[in-house]
Short mmCIF file of C-alpha atoms in Angstrom, two decimals:
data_model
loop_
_atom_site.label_atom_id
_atom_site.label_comp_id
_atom_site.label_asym_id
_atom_site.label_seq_id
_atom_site.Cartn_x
_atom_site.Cartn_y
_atom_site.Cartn_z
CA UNK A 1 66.72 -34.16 -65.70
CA UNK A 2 63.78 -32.03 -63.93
CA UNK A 3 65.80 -29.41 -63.88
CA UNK A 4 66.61 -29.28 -67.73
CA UNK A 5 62.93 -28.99 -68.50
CA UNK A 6 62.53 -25.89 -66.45
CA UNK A 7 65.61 -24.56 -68.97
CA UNK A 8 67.77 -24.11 -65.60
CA UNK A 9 70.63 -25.00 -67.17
CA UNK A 10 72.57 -25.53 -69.94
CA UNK A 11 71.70 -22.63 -73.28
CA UNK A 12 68.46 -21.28 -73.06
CA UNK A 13 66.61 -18.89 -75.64
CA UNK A 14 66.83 -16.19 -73.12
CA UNK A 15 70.88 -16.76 -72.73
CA UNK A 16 71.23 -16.68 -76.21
CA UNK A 17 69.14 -13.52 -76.70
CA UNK A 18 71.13 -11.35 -73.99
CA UNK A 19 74.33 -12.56 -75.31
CA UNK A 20 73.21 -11.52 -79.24
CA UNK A 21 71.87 -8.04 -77.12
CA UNK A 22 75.47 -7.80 -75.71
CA UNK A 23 77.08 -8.59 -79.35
CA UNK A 24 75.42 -5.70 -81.11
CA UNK A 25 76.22 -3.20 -78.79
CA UNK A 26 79.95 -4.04 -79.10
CA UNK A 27 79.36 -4.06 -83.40
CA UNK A 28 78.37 -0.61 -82.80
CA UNK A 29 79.99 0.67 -79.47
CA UNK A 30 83.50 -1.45 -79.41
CA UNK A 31 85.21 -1.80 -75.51
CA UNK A 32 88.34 -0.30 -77.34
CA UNK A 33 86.24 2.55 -78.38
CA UNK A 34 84.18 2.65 -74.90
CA UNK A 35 87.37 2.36 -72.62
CA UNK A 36 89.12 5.29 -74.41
CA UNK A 37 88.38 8.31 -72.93
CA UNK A 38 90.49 10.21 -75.68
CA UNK A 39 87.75 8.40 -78.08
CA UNK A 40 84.81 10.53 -77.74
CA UNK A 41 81.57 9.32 -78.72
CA UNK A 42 78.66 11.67 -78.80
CA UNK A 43 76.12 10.96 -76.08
CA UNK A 44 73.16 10.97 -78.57
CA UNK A 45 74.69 8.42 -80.30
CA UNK A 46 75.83 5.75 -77.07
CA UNK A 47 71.99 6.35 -75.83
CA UNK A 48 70.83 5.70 -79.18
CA UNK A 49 72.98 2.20 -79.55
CA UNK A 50 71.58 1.49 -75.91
CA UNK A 51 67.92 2.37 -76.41
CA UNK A 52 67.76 0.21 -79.86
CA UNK A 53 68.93 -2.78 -77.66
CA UNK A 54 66.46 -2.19 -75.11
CA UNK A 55 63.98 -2.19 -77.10
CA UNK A 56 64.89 -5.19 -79.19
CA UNK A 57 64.62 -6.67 -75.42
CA UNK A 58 61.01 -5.31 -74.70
CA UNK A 59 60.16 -6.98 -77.86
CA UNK A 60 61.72 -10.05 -76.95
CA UNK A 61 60.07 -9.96 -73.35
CA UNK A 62 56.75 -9.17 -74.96
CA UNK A 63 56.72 -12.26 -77.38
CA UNK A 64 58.09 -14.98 -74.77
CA UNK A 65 56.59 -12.92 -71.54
CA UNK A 66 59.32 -13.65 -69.46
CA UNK A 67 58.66 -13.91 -65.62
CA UNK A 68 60.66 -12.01 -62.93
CA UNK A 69 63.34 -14.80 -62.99
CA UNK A 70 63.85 -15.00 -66.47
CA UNK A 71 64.43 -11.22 -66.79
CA UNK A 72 66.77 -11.13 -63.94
CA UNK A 73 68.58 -14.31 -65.77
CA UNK A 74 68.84 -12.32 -69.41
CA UNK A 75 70.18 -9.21 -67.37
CA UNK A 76 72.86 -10.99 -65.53
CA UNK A 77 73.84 -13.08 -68.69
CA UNK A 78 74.03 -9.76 -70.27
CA UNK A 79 76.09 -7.99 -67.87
CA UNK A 80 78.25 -11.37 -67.94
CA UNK A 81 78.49 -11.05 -71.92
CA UNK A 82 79.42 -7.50 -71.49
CA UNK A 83 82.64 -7.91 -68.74
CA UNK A 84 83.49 -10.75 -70.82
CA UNK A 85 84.14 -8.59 -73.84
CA UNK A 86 85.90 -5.61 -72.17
CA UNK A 87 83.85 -3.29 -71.26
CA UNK A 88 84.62 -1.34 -67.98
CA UNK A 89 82.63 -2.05 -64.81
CA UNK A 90 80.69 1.84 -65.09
CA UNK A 91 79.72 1.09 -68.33
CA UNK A 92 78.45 -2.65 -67.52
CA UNK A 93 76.35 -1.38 -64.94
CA UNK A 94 74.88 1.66 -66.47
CA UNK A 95 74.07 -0.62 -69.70
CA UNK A 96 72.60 -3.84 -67.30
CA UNK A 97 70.28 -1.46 -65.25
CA UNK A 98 69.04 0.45 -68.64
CA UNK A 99 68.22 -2.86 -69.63
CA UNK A 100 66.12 -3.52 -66.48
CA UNK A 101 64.61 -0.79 -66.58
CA UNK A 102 63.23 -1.03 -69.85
CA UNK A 103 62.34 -4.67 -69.03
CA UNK A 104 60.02 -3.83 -65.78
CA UNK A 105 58.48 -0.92 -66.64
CA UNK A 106 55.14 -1.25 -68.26
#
């Protein structure tokens, strides 16, 4: 019971967000698309995807001023959310830190 009212477990707002974050990048960067490399996709474009979801996350960070373990909770639900749908490890990894970087730095 103590636990649930730190949001520990169980759905939290910040799980939620991460997995929405993770959701619109596949709308508008599919894993089928992503894991092709006959498909090319112009690099202005995949940075472009990637930066509007970072910044949708600073925003979100900004309005519930998350604390270091909250932001290392919605990047690891995030990176979960991402496997989950397909996408290969290189481009999990490369999307997760982006995302932690644009959550840390001021």
């Amino acid at each position: 019971m103590l636990f649930r009212s730190f949001g520990l477990f169980g759905k939290s707002k910040t799980d939620e967000f991460a997995r929405s974050l993770a959701q619109d990048i596949a709308k508008r960067y599919p894993p089928v698309i992503a894991n092709n490399p006959e498909q090319m996709v112009f690099q202005k474009r995949l940075t472009s995807i990637l930066e509007d979801a970072f910044n949708r996350a600073r925003q979100f960070n900004a309005e519930n001023r998350l604390g270091m373990f909250k932001k290392a909770k919605l990047g690891n639900t995030f990176k979960w959310e991402l496997k989950e749908m397909g996408y290969d490890k290189k481009f999990v990894d490369m999307a997760t830190e982006g995302l932690i970087v644009y959550l840390t730095r001021k």
